Structures are given as structure tokens and as C-alpha cells.
XYZ file of N, CA, C and O in Angstrom:
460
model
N -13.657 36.551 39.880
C -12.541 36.056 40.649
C -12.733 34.581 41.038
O -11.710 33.959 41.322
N -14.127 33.829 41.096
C -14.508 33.047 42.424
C -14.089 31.740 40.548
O -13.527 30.645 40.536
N -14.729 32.631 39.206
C -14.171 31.676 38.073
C -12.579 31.219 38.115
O -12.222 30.093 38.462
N -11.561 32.420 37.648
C -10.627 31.868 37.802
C -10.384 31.220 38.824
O -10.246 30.031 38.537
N -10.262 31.426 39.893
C -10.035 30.587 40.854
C -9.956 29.187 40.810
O -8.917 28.528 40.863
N -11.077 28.773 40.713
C -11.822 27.869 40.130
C -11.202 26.727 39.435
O -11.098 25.531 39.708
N -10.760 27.590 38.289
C -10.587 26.939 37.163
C -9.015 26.677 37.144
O -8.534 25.720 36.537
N -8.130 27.745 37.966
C -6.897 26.992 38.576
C -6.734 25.810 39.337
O -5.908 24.903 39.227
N -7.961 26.036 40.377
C -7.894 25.011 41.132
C -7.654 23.196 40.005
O -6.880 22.259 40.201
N -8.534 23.377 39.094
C -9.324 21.863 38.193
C -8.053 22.205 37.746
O -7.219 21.445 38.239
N -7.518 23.134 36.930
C -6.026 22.996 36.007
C -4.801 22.015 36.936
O -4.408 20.930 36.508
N -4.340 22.583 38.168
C -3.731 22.161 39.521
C -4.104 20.783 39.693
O -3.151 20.006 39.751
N -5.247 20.293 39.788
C -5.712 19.201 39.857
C -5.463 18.150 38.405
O -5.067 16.992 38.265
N -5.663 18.622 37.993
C -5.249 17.597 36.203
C -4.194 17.577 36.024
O -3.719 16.491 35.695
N -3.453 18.544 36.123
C -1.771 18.180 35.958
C -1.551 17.520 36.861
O -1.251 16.433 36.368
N -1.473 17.410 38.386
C -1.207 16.401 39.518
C -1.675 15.144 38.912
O -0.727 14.360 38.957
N -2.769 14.554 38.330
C -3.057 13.358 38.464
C -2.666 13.169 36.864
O -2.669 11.970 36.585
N -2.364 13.930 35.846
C -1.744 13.675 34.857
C -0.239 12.807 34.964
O 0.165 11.791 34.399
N 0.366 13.733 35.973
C 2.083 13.717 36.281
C 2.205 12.134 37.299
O 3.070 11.261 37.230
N 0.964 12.220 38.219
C 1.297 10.651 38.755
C 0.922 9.503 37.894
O 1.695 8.562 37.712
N -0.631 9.595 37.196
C -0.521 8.761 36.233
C 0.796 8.372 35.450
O 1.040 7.166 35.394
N 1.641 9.213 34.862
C 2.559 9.178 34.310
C 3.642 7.932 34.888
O 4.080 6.890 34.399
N 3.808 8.645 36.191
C 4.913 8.278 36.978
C 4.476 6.742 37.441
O 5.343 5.876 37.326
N 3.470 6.449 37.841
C 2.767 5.182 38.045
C 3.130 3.848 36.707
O 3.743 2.786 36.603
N 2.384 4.668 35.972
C 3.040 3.837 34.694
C 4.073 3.498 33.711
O 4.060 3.126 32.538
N 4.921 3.736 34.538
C 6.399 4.012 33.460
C 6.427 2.346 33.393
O 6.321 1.838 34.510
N 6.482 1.926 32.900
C 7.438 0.615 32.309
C 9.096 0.382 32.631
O 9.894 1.256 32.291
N 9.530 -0.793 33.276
C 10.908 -0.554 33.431
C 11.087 -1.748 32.763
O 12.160 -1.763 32.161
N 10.264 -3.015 32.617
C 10.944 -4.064 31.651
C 10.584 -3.854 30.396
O 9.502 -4.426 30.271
N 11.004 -3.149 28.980
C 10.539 -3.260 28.031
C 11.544 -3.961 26.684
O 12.728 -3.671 26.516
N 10.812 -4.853 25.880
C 11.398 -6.080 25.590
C 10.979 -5.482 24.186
O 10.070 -4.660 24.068
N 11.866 -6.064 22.942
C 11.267 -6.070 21.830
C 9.808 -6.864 21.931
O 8.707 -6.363 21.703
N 10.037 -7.991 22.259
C 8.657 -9.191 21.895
C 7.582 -8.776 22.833
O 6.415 -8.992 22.506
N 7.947 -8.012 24.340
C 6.481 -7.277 24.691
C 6.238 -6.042 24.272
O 5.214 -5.625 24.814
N 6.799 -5.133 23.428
C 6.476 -3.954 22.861
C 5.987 -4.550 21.098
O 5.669 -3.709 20.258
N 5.993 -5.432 20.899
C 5.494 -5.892 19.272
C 4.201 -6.262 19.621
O 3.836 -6.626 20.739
N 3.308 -6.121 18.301
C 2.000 -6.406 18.518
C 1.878 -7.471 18.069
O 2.492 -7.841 17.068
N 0.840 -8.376 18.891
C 0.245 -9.812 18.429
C -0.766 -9.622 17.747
O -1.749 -9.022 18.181
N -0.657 -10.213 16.307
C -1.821 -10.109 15.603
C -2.048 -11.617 14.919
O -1.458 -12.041 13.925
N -3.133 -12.368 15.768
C -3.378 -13.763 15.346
C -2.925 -14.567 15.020
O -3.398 -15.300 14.152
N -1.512 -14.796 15.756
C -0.831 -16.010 15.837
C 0.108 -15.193 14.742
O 1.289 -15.260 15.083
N -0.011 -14.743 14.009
C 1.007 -14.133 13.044
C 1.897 -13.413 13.684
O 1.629 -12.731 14.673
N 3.532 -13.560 12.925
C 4.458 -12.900 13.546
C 4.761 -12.017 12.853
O 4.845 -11.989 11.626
N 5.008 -10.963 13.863
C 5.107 -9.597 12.834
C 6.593 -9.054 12.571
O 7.008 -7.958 12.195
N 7.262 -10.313 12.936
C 8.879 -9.821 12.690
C 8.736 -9.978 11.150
O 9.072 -8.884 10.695
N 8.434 -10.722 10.232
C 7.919 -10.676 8.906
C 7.526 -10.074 8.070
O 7.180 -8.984 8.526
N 7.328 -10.143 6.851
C 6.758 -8.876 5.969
C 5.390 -8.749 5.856
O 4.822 -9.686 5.295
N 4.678 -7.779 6.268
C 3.469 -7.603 6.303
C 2.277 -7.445 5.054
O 1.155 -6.938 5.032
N 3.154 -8.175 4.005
C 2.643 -8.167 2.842
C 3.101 -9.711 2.100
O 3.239 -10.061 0.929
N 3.258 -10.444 3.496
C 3.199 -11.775 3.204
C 1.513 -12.480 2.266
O 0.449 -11.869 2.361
N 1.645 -13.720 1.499
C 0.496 -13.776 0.542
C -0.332 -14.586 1.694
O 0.285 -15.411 2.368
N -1.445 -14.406 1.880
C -2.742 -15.127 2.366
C -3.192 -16.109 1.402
O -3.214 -16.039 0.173
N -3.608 -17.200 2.322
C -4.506 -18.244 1.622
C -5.907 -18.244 1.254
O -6.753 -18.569 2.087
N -6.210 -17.918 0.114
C -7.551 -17.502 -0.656
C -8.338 -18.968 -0.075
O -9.255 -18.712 0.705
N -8.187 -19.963 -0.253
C -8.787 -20.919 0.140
C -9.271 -20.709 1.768
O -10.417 -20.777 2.214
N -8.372 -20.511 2.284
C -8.812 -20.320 4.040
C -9.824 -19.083 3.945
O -10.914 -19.135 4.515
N -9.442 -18.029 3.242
C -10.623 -16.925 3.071
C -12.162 -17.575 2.738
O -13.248 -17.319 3.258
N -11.926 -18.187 2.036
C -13.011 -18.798 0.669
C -14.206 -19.728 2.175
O -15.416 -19.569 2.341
N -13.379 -20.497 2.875
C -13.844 -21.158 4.051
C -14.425 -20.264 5.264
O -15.585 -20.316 5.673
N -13.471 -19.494 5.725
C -14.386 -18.225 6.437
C -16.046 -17.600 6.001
O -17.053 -17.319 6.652
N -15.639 -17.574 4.437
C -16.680 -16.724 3.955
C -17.769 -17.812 3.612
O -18.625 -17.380 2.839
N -17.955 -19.243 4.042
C -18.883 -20.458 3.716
C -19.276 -20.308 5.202
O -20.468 -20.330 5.508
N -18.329 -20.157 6.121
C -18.696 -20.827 7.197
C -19.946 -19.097 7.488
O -21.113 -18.953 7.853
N -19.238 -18.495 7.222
C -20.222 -17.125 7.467
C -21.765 -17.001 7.186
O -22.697 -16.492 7.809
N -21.621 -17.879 5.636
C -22.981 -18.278 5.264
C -23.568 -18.835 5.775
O -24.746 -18.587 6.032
N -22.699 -20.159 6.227
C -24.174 -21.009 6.449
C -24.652 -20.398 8.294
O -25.741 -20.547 8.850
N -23.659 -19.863 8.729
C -23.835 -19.293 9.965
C -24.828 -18.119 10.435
O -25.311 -17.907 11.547
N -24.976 -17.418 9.206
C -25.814 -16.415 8.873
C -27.374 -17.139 8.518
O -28.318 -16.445 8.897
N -27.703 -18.315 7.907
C -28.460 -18.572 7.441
C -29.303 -19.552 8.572
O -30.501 -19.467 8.840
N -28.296 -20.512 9.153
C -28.774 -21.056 10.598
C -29.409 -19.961 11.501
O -30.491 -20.300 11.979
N -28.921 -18.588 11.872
C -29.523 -17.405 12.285
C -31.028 -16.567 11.719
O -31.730 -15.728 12.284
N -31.118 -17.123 10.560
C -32.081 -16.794 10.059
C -33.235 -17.958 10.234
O -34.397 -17.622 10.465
N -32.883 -19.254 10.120
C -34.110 -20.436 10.437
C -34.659 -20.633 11.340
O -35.849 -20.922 11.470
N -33.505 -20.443 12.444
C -33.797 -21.018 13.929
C -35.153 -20.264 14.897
O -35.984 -20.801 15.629
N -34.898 -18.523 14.452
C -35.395 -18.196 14.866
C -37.283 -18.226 14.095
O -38.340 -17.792 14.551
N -37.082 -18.663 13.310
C -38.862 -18.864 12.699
C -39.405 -19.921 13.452
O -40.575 -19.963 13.074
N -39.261 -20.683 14.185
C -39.777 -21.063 15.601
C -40.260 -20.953 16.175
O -41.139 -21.769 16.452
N -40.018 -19.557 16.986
C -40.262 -18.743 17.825
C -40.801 -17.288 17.339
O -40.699 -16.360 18.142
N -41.393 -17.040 16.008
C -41.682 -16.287 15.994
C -43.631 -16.276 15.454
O -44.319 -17.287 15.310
N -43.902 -15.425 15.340
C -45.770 -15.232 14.890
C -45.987 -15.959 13.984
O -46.878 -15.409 13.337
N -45.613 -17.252 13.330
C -45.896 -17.883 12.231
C -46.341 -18.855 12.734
O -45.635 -19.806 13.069
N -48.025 -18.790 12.937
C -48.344 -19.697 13.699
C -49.166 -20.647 12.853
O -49.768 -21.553 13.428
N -49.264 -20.486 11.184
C -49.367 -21.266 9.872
C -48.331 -22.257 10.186
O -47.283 -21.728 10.554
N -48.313 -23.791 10.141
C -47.120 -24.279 9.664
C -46.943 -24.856 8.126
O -46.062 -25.563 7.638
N -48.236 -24.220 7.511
C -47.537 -24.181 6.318
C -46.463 -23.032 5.818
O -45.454 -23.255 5.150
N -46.887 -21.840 6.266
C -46.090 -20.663 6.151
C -45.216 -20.916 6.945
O -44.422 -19.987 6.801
N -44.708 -21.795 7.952
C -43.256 -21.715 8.905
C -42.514 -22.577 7.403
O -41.472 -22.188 6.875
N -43.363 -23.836 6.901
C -42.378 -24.798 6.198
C -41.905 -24.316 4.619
O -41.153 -24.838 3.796
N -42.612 -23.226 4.612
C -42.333 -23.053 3.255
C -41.267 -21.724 2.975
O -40.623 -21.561 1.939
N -41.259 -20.920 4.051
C -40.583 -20.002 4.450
C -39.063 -20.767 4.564
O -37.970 -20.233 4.373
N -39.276 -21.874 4.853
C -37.988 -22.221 5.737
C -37.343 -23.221 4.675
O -36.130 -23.089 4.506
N -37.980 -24.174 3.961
C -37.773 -24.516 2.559
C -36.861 -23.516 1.887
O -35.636 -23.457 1.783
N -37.841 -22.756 1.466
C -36.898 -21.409 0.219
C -35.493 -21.155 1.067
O -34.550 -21.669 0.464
N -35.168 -20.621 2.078
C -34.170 -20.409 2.951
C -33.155 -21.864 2.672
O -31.952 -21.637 2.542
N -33.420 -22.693 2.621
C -32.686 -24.190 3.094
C -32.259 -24.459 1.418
O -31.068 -24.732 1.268
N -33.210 -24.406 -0.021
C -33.527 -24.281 -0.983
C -31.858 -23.570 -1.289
O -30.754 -24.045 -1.557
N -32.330 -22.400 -1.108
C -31.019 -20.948 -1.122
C -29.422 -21.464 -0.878
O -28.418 -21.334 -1.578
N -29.651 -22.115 0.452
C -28.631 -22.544 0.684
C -27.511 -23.740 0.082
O -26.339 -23.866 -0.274
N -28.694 -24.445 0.240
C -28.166 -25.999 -0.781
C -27.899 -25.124 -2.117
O -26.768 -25.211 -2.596
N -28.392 -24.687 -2.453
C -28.029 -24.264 -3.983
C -26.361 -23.741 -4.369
O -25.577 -24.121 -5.239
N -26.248 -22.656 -3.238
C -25.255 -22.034 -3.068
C -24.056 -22.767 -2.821
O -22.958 -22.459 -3.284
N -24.381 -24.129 -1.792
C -23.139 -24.961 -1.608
C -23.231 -25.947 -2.712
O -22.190 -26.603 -2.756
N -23.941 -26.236 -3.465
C -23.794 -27.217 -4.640
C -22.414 -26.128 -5.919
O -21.371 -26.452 -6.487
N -23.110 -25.020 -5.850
C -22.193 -24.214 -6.800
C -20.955 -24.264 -6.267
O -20.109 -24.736 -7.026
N -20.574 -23.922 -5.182
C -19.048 -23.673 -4.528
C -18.891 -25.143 -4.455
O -17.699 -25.183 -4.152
N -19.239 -26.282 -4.517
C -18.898 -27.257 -4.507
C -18.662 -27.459 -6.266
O -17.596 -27.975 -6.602
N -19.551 -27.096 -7.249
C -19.131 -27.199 -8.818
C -17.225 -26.453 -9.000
O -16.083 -26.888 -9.150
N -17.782 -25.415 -8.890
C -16.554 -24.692 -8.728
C -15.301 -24.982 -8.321
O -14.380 -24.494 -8.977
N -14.931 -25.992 -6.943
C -13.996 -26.178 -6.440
C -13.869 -25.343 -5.365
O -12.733 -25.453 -4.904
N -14.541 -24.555 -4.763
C -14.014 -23.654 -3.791
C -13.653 -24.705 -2.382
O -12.889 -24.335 -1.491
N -14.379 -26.115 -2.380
C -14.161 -26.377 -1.057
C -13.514 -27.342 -1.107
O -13.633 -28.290 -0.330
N -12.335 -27.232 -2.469
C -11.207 -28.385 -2.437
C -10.335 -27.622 -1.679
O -10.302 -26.407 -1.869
N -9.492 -28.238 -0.696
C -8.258 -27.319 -0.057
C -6.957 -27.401 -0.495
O -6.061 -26.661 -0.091
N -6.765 -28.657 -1.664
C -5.303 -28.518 -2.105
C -5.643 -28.845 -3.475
O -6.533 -29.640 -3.778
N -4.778 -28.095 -4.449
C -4.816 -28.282 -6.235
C -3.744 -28.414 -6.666
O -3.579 -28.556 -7.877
């Protein structure tokens, strides 16, 4: 008995604060332009299968690199490599890697922005 009880009581209780939540939050100004979602400056009254700029991608995905790779140097500093031949040579190959990578995307054209 002392279960059900109980468990009316918590039921009684969740619907009450279900039903005011509710009532609390109703919305009375609702607008097309505040019910549309903002998604990065893009407007979504538009077709959502508008074409993207491969070039602006192409730049994200450089800046990622070298951002990723600064994350990887900085911290050999500060870590147990207390050789500094092993800090400089470690950090060479890394720097090595990199230059390489932007010489190619630079052969290529990836970091022309207009053709």
C-alpha cells in the first residue's frame, strides 16, 4: 500500500510541474525570423543545397593543419626531452612535414582564391 501510494504521490507531482512548466513557457510573440534557425550567418530562407566554396573549404582544412601541427611543436618544450639534440630534430622532421605539405598545396593552386 505504503508503494502505491508512493508512487501516486511522484506521478501527482510530475504532472504538476510538467503542466506549469508548460504553462510558464508558452511563447506569445512568435515570428517567422525567431522561430527559423540561424545557421552561420547563412540564411535559411534559401535552398539548402545552395553550392559551397571548395576554396574556403580547402583554407579551413590548411588552417587546421598548420593549427594542428603548431599543437604538436609547442608542446616539445615542455616536455622530457631534455636532449636538445632530440628536441631539434624531432621538431625539424615536424616543421620538414609541414613546409613540404604547403609547398605542394602551393604547386597545386589550392591557395589561389580566384581562377
Amino acid at each position: 500500500m505504503k508503494i502505491s501510494m508512493t508512487s501516486l504521490i511522484m506521478v501527482t507531482i510530475i504532472l504538476m510541474i510538467l503542466t506549469l512548466t508548460i504553462l510558464i513557457s508558452k511563447k506569445s510573440n512568435m515570428s517567422r525570423e525567431k522561430n527559423s534557425p540561424f545557421e552561420c550567418g547563412f540564411s535559411c530562407m534559401s535552398s539548402a543545397r545552395s553550392p559551397f566554396s571548395l576554396h574556403f573549404f580547402m583554407i579551413g582544412i590548411l588552417f587546421l593543419i598548420f593549427d594542428i601541427e603548431i599543437s604538436i611543436i609547442l608542446p616539445m618544450t615542455n616536455t622530457s626531452m631534455t636532449n636538445m639534440q632530440e628536441w631539434l630534430m624531432s621538431s625539424m622532421i615536424t616543421m620538414t612535414i609541414l613546409i613540404l605539405g604547403l609547398m605542394n598545396e602551393w604547386k597545386n593552386g589550392m591557395l589561389e582564391w580566384s581562377k
